[in-house]
Amino acid sequence: MHFTSEQRLDDAVLEREFTLGEIPGILWTPASASAPAPLILLSPPPLGLRKTYPRLVARARHAAADGFATATIELPGSGDRPRWPAAEQARADLRRAMEACEPVSDEIIDALILPLVDKSVPEWQAALDALLSLPEIGGPVGYSGGVISIGTRLAVVEPRISAAVLFAGSFVPRAMFEEARQVTIPLHVLLQWDDEGNDRQAALDLFDAFGSKEKTLHANMGGHTGVPQSAGDEAGRFLARHLK
């Protein structure tokens, strides 16, 4: 892990950009922390860190106020990372289907999501290795964000993650339902009821499939970007209960 920049945000949060091989990322830590801070992995949507930075830094500020460090990395094919022709083709096929008001086929969903999960999860694990080696970062570790299939896979294969907030705002391949049954950590799932780009029934079915004994579904009216502040606050309280 190589840090490339450093700045303080309102003297309360230290923000450092880093690279991990070819992967860009950002680490936020409470500026006044006197002991290693528990860590929350903030998974971004596949839009690029520059576009999603305002939302990510807002979540990081709230987490820092509760004593948490947070980190994010750029997803494969997003932002300044090399173009990924197969992913771009899958996104083009999805746009064509939605513009024609046609059902989104399982083949399109699989091509869009499964390779992204396969590439992203090992990168998150490598980032976690590097982050936990820093003296200012300690356990336990939580996960927060989407794509929900990435969070599902990580919850299965990464034992260092103790609890997860999952955003139900992306398409779900059928193969992920079997993986969801293997998830056992506490979950808090956020669902926008009127999300124009999300299959609501698939999100509900995925929630039902999760094998966790403790799981909460927090549903709100509104579209994809209309998550109310109260829902974010409740998700923060969920992570605080399980990571402190």
mmCIF file of C-alpha atoms in Angstrom:
data_model
loop_
_atom_site.group_PDB
_atom_site.id
_atom_site.type_symbol
_atom_site.label_atom_id
_atom_site.label_comp_id
_atom_site.label_asym_id
_atom_site.label_seq_id
_atom_site.Cartn_x
_atom_site.Cartn_y
_atom_site.Cartn_z
ATOM 1 C CA MET A 1 0.000 0.000 0.000
ATOM 2 C CA HIS A 2 1.453 3.350 -1.103
ATOM 3 C CA PHE A 3 -0.045 6.606 0.192
ATOM 4 C CA THR A 4 -0.153 9.322 -2.455
ATOM 5 C CA SER A 5 -1.825 12.260 -0.663
ATOM 6 C CA GLU A 6 -2.948 13.387 2.770
ATOM 7 C CA GLN A 7 -5.325 16.076 4.035
ATOM 8 C CA ARG A 8 -7.340 16.873 7.145
ATOM 9 C CA LEU A 9 -11.067 17.464 6.813
ATOM 10 C CA ASP A 10 -12.248 20.035 9.357
ATOM 11 C CA ASP A 11 -9.510 18.775 11.731
ATOM 12 C CA ALA A 12 -11.752 15.806 12.572
ATOM 13 C CA VAL A 13 -10.872 13.319 9.822
ATOM 14 C CA LEU A 14 -7.582 12.422 8.195
ATOM 15 C CA GLU A 15 -8.052 11.500 4.521
ATOM 16 C CA ARG A 16 -5.302 9.654 2.673
ATOM 17 C CA GLU A 17 -5.433 8.463 -0.912
ATOM 18 C CA PHE A 18 -3.469 5.317 -1.687
ATOM 19 C CA THR A 19 -2.705 2.800 -4.369
ATOM 20 C CA LEU A 20 -2.545 -0.941 -3.911
ATOM 21 C CA GLY A 21 -0.818 -2.128 -7.065
ATOM 22 C CA GLU A 22 -3.006 -0.628 -9.805
ATOM 23 C CA ILE A 23 -5.993 -0.146 -7.474
ATOM 24 C CA PRO A 24 -6.719 3.393 -6.191
ATOM 25 C CA GLY A 25 -8.347 3.818 -2.806
ATOM 26 C CA ILE A 26 -9.034 6.236 0.033
ATOM 27 C CA LEU A 27 -8.595 5.757 3.781
ATOM 28 C CA TRP A 28 -10.315 7.975 6.350
ATOM 29 C CA THR A 29 -9.346 7.831 10.024
ATOM 30 C CA PRO A 30 -10.479 9.866 13.054
ATOM 31 C CA ALA A 31 -7.827 12.555 13.450
ATOM 32 C CA SER A 32 -7.903 12.426 17.246
ATOM 33 C CA ALA A 33 -7.924 8.638 17.705
ATOM 34 C CA SER A 34 -5.667 7.471 20.553
ATOM 35 C CA ALA A 35 -6.051 3.738 19.865
ATOM 36 C CA PRO A 36 -6.406 1.555 16.756
ATOM 37 C CA ALA A 37 -9.849 2.171 15.255
ATOM 38 C CA PRO A 38 -12.288 -0.486 14.073
ATOM 39 C CA LEU A 39 -12.666 -0.481 10.296
ATOM 40 C CA ILE A 40 -15.627 -0.216 7.920
ATOM 41 C CA LEU A 41 -15.117 -1.082 4.254
ATOM 42 C CA LEU A 42 -17.180 1.346 2.125
ATOM 43 C CA SER A 43 -17.972 -0.378 -1.163
ATOM 44 C CA PRO A 44 -18.806 2.119 -3.932
ATOM 45 C CA PRO A 45 -21.167 1.655 -6.873
ATOM 46 C CA PRO A 46 -19.424 1.000 -10.230
ATOM 47 C CA LEU A 47 -19.495 4.693 -11.188
ATOM 48 C CA GLY A 48 -15.962 5.702 -10.204
ATOM 49 C CA LEU A 49 -14.651 7.133 -6.931
ATOM 50 C CA ARG A 50 -14.531 10.677 -8.320
ATOM 51 C CA LYS A 51 -18.271 10.658 -9.081
ATOM 52 C CA THR A 52 -19.257 9.027 -5.811
ATOM 53 C CA TYR A 53 -16.769 10.863 -3.581
ATOM 54 C CA PRO A 54 -19.322 13.275 -2.006
ATOM 55 C CA ARG A 55 -21.481 10.377 -0.799
ATOM 56 C CA LEU A 56 -18.492 8.339 0.359
ATOM 57 C CA VAL A 57 -16.840 11.159 2.301
ATOM 58 C CA ALA A 58 -20.156 12.002 3.991
ATOM 59 C CA ARG A 59 -20.416 8.401 5.203
ATOM 60 C CA ALA A 60 -16.763 8.490 6.268
ATOM 61 C CA ARG A 61 -17.307 11.643 8.326
ATOM 62 C CA HIS A 62 -20.260 10.105 10.163
ATOM 63 C CA ALA A 63 -18.281 6.934 10.816
ATOM 64 C CA ALA A 64 -15.274 8.904 12.110
ATOM 65 C CA ALA A 65 -17.528 10.742 14.559
ATOM 66 C CA ASP A 66 -18.407 7.312 15.966
ATOM 67 C CA GLY A 67 -14.731 6.338 16.199
ATOM 68 C CA PHE A 68 -14.456 4.243 13.028
ATOM 69 C CA ALA A 69 -11.885 4.243 10.254
ATOM 70 C CA THR A 70 -13.306 3.729 6.763
ATOM 71 C CA ALA A 71 -11.752 2.767 3.451
ATOM 72 C CA THR A 72 -12.846 2.350 -0.140
ATOM 73 C CA ILE A 73 -11.243 1.077 -3.347
ATOM 74 C CA GLU A 74 -12.030 1.620 -7.022
ATOM 75 C CA LEU A 75 -13.933 -1.269 -8.577
ATOM 76 C CA PRO A 76 -12.489 -3.044 -11.647
ATOM 77 C CA GLY A 77 -13.224 -1.171 -14.874
ATOM 78 C CA SER A 78 -14.388 1.972 -13.031
ATOM 79 C CA GLY A 79 -12.926 5.431 -12.614
ATOM 80 C CA ASP A 80 -9.317 5.703 -13.762
ATOM 81 C CA ARG A 81 -8.758 1.940 -13.881
ATOM 82 C CA PRO A 82 -8.227 0.247 -17.273
ATOM 83 C CA ARG A 83 -11.335 -0.221 -19.388
ATOM 84 C CA TRP A 84 -12.970 -3.637 -19.178
ATOM 85 C CA PRO A 85 -14.525 -4.422 -22.599
ATOM 86 C CA ALA A 86 -16.654 -7.345 -21.363
ATOM 87 C CA ALA A 87 -18.170 -5.214 -18.604
ATOM 88 C CA GLU A 88 -18.829 -2.342 -20.994
ATOM 89 C CA GLN A 89 -20.595 -4.744 -23.367
ATOM 90 C CA ALA A 90 -22.734 -6.080 -20.516
ATOM 91 C CA ARG A 91 -23.692 -2.535 -19.501
ATOM 92 C CA ALA A 92 -24.570 -1.702 -23.115
ATOM 93 C CA ASP A 93 -26.776 -4.803 -23.340
ATOM 94 C CA LEU A 94 -28.489 -3.799 -20.099
ATOM 95 C CA ARG A 95 -29.152 -0.260 -21.369
ATOM 96 C CA ARG A 96 -30.638 -1.586 -24.600
ATOM 97 C CA ALA A 97 -32.972 -3.937 -22.753
ATOM 98 C CA MET A 98 -34.147 -1.239 -20.345
ATOM 99 C CA GLU A 99 -34.611 1.385 -23.065
ATOM 100 C CA ALA A 100 -36.711 -1.110 -25.039
ATOM 101 C CA CYS A 101 -38.732 -1.890 -21.866
ATOM 102 C CA GLU A 102 -37.741 -5.531 -22.227
ATOM 103 C CA PRO A 103 -37.097 -7.911 -19.314
ATOM 104 C CA VAL A 104 -33.449 -8.036 -18.276
ATOM 105 C CA SER A 105 -32.376 -11.602 -19.001
ATOM 106 C CA ASP A 106 -30.433 -13.849 -16.646
ATOM 107 C CA GLU A 107 -27.641 -13.899 -19.228
ATOM 108 C CA ILE A 108 -27.250 -10.112 -19.094
ATOM 109 C CA ILE A 109 -27.348 -10.075 -15.277
ATOM 110 C CA ASP A 110 -24.767 -12.854 -15.038
ATOM 111 C CA ALA A 111 -22.436 -11.125 -17.520
ATOM 112 C CA LEU A 112 -22.818 -7.818 -15.689
ATOM 113 C CA ILE A 113 -22.406 -8.991 -12.093
ATOM 114 C CA LEU A 114 -20.607 -12.321 -11.740
ATOM 115 C CA PRO A 115 -17.247 -11.299 -13.316
ATOM 116 C CA LEU A 116 -17.328 -8.116 -11.224
ATOM 117 C CA VAL A 117 -17.778 -10.185 -8.051
ATOM 118 C CA ASP A 118 -15.016 -12.594 -9.059
ATOM 119 C CA LYS A 119 -12.548 -9.727 -9.646
ATOM 120 C CA SER A 120 -13.587 -7.447 -6.788
ATOM 121 C CA VAL A 121 -13.649 -9.804 -3.824
ATOM 122 C CA PRO A 122 -9.935 -10.816 -3.966
ATOM 123 C CA GLU A 123 -9.050 -7.132 -4.324
ATOM 124 C CA TRP A 124 -11.068 -6.263 -1.224
ATOM 125 C CA GLN A 125 -9.302 -9.044 0.656
ATOM 126 C CA ALA A 126 -5.891 -7.737 -0.440
ATOM 127 C CA ALA A 127 -6.910 -4.228 0.652
ATOM 128 C CA LEU A 128 -8.049 -5.607 4.001
ATOM 129 C CA ASP A 129 -4.666 -7.318 4.472
ATOM 130 C CA ALA A 130 -2.884 -4.009 3.869
ATOM 131 C CA LEU A 131 -5.253 -1.908 5.987
ATOM 132 C CA LEU A 132 -5.088 -4.185 9.011
ATOM 133 C CA SER A 133 -1.293 -4.018 8.919
ATOM 134 C CA LEU A 134 -1.444 -0.276 9.693
ATOM 135 C CA PRO A 135 -0.922 0.576 13.379
ATOM 136 C CA GLU A 136 -3.874 2.976 13.422
ATOM 137 C CA ILE A 137 -6.334 0.306 12.221
ATOM 138 C CA GLY A 138 -7.669 -2.525 14.370
ATOM 139 C CA GLY A 139 -10.562 -4.924 14.317
ATOM 140 C CA PRO A 140 -13.311 -5.757 14.175
ATOM 141 C CA VAL A 141 -14.214 -5.077 10.538
ATOM 142 C CA GLY A 142 -17.565 -4.213 8.973
ATOM 143 C CA TYR A 143 -18.721 -3.827 5.377
ATOM 144 C CA SER A 144 -21.153 -1.257 4.023
ATOM 145 C CA GLY A 145 -22.441 -0.696 0.502
ATOM 146 C CA GLY A 146 -23.157 -2.301 -2.830
ATOM 147 C CA VAL A 147 -23.012 -4.025 -5.284
ATOM 148 C CA ILE A 148 -25.009 -6.389 -3.040
ATOM 149 C CA SER A 149 -23.537 -9.494 -4.693
ATOM 150 C CA ILE A 150 -20.009 -8.324 -3.799
ATOM 151 C CA GLY A 151 -21.057 -7.928 -0.173
ATOM 152 C CA THR A 152 -22.720 -11.326 -0.211
ATOM 153 C CA ARG A 153 -19.592 -13.074 -1.508
ATOM 154 C CA LEU A 154 -17.359 -11.230 0.974
ATOM 155 C CA ALA A 155 -19.643 -12.175 3.859
ATOM 156 C CA VAL A 156 -19.200 -15.831 2.895
ATOM 157 C CA VAL A 157 -15.457 -15.998 2.214
ATOM 158 C CA GLU A 158 -13.950 -13.319 4.496
ATOM 159 C CA PRO A 159 -14.014 -14.346 8.194
ATOM 160 C CA ARG A 160 -12.575 -10.990 9.319
ATOM 161 C CA ILE A 161 -15.858 -9.220 8.456
ATOM 162 C CA SER A 162 -18.118 -9.303 11.529
ATOM 163 C CA ALA A 163 -21.229 -7.496 10.248
ATOM 164 C CA ALA A 164 -22.465 -5.945 7.005
ATOM 165 C CA VAL A 165 -24.815 -3.274 5.712
ATOM 166 C CA LEU A 166 -25.904 -4.250 2.201
ATOM 167 C CA PHE A 167 -27.548 -1.898 -0.309
ATOM 168 C CA ALA A 168 -30.215 -3.682 -2.372
ATOM 169 C CA GLY A 169 -29.898 -1.557 -5.486
ATOM 170 C CA SER A 170 -28.349 -3.846 -8.083
ATOM 171 C CA PHE A 171 -29.329 -6.882 -10.132
ATOM 172 C CA VAL A 172 -28.814 -10.267 -8.468
ATOM 173 C CA PRO A 173 -27.637 -13.337 -10.431
ATOM 174 C CA ARG A 174 -29.455 -16.550 -9.550
ATOM 175 C CA ALA A 175 -26.149 -18.112 -8.455
ATOM 176 C CA MET A 176 -25.903 -15.629 -5.584
ATOM 177 C CA PHE A 177 -28.944 -17.082 -3.819
ATOM 178 C CA GLU A 178 -27.034 -20.240 -2.929
ATOM 179 C CA GLU A 179 -24.157 -18.143 -1.619
ATOM 180 C CA ALA A 180 -26.615 -16.065 0.427
ATOM 181 C CA ARG A 181 -27.686 -19.194 2.300
ATOM 182 C CA GLN A 182 -24.092 -19.537 3.541
ATOM 183 C CA VAL A 183 -24.007 -16.047 5.080
ATOM 184 C CA THR A 184 -24.122 -16.168 8.879
ATOM 185 C CA ILE A 185 -22.933 -12.722 10.061
ATOM 186 C CA PRO A 186 -25.424 -10.055 11.232
ATOM 187 C CA LEU A 187 -26.908 -8.147 8.284
ATOM 188 C CA HIS A 188 -28.715 -4.863 7.814
ATOM 189 C CA VAL A 189 -30.186 -4.566 4.287
ATOM 190 C CA LEU A 190 -31.321 -1.208 2.847
ATOM 191 C CA LEU A 191 -34.000 -1.303 0.132
ATOM 192 C CA GLN A 192 -35.512 1.593 -1.788
ATOM 193 C CA TRP A 193 -39.031 0.414 -2.598
ATOM 194 C CA ASP A 194 -39.354 2.348 -5.860
ATOM 195 C CA ASP A 195 -35.794 1.837 -7.130
ATOM 196 C CA GLU A 196 -36.159 2.144 -10.902
ATOM 197 C CA GLY A 197 -33.088 0.028 -11.660
ATOM 198 C CA ASN A 198 -33.647 -2.743 -9.126
ATOM 199 C CA ASP A 199 -35.762 -5.894 -9.150
ATOM 200 C CA ARG A 200 -37.605 -5.484 -5.847
ATOM 201 C CA GLN A 201 -38.794 -9.078 -5.699
ATOM 202 C CA ALA A 202 -35.283 -10.395 -6.319
ATOM 203 C CA ALA A 203 -33.998 -8.196 -3.475
ATOM 204 C CA LEU A 204 -36.713 -9.542 -1.152
ATOM 205 C CA ASP A 205 -35.954 -13.111 -2.199
ATOM 206 C CA LEU A 206 -32.245 -12.572 -1.560
ATOM 207 C CA PHE A 207 -32.981 -11.213 1.906
ATOM 208 C CA ASP A 208 -35.103 -14.280 2.604
ATOM 209 C CA ALA A 209 -32.252 -16.536 1.442
ATOM 210 C CA PHE A 210 -29.609 -15.079 3.769
ATOM 211 C CA GLY A 211 -28.723 -17.650 6.409
ATOM 212 C CA SER A 212 -27.970 -15.100 9.139
ATOM 213 C CA LYS A 213 -29.859 -15.511 12.397
ATOM 214 C CA GLU A 214 -29.786 -11.747 12.816
ATOM 215 C CA LYS A 215 -30.891 -9.859 9.720
ATOM 216 C CA THR A 216 -32.915 -6.692 9.304
ATOM 217 C CA LEU A 217 -34.603 -5.293 6.189
ATOM 218 C CA HIS A 218 -34.962 -1.513 6.225
ATOM 219 C CA ALA A 219 -37.234 -0.472 3.335
ATOM 220 C CA ASN A 220 -38.095 3.109 2.385
ATOM 221 C CA MET A 221 -40.267 4.656 -0.285
ATOM 222 C CA GLY A 222 -38.425 6.407 -3.078
ATOM 223 C CA GLY A 223 -35.981 5.851 -5.921
ATOM 224 C CA HIS A 224 -32.388 4.682 -6.064
ATOM 225 C CA THR A 225 -30.779 7.877 -4.759
ATOM 226 C CA GLY A 226 -33.551 8.773 -2.316
ATOM 227 C CA VAL A 227 -32.259 6.978 0.783
ATOM 228 C CA PRO A 228 -33.349 9.130 3.751
ATOM 229 C CA GLN A 229 -30.794 10.290 6.306
ATOM 230 C CA SER A 230 -32.650 8.355 9.001
ATOM 231 C CA ALA A 231 -31.928 5.096 7.149
ATOM 232 C CA GLY A 232 -28.220 5.900 7.035
ATOM 233 C CA ASP A 233 -28.271 6.761 10.735
ATOM 234 C CA GLU A 234 -29.902 3.436 11.579
ATOM 235 C CA ALA A 235 -27.313 1.571 9.509
ATOM 236 C CA GLY A 236 -24.590 3.394 11.435
ATOM 237 C CA ARG A 237 -26.132 2.351 14.742
ATOM 238 C CA PHE A 238 -26.248 -1.258 13.527
ATOM 239 C CA LEU A 239 -22.511 -1.245 12.762
ATOM 240 C CA ALA A 240 -21.720 0.463 16.057
ATOM 241 C CA ARG A 241 -23.574 -2.272 17.963
ATOM 242 C CA HIS A 242 -21.576 -5.026 16.284
ATOM 243 C CA LEU A 243 -18.140 -3.458 15.893
ATOM 244 C CA LYS A 244 -17.619 -1.805 19.290
#
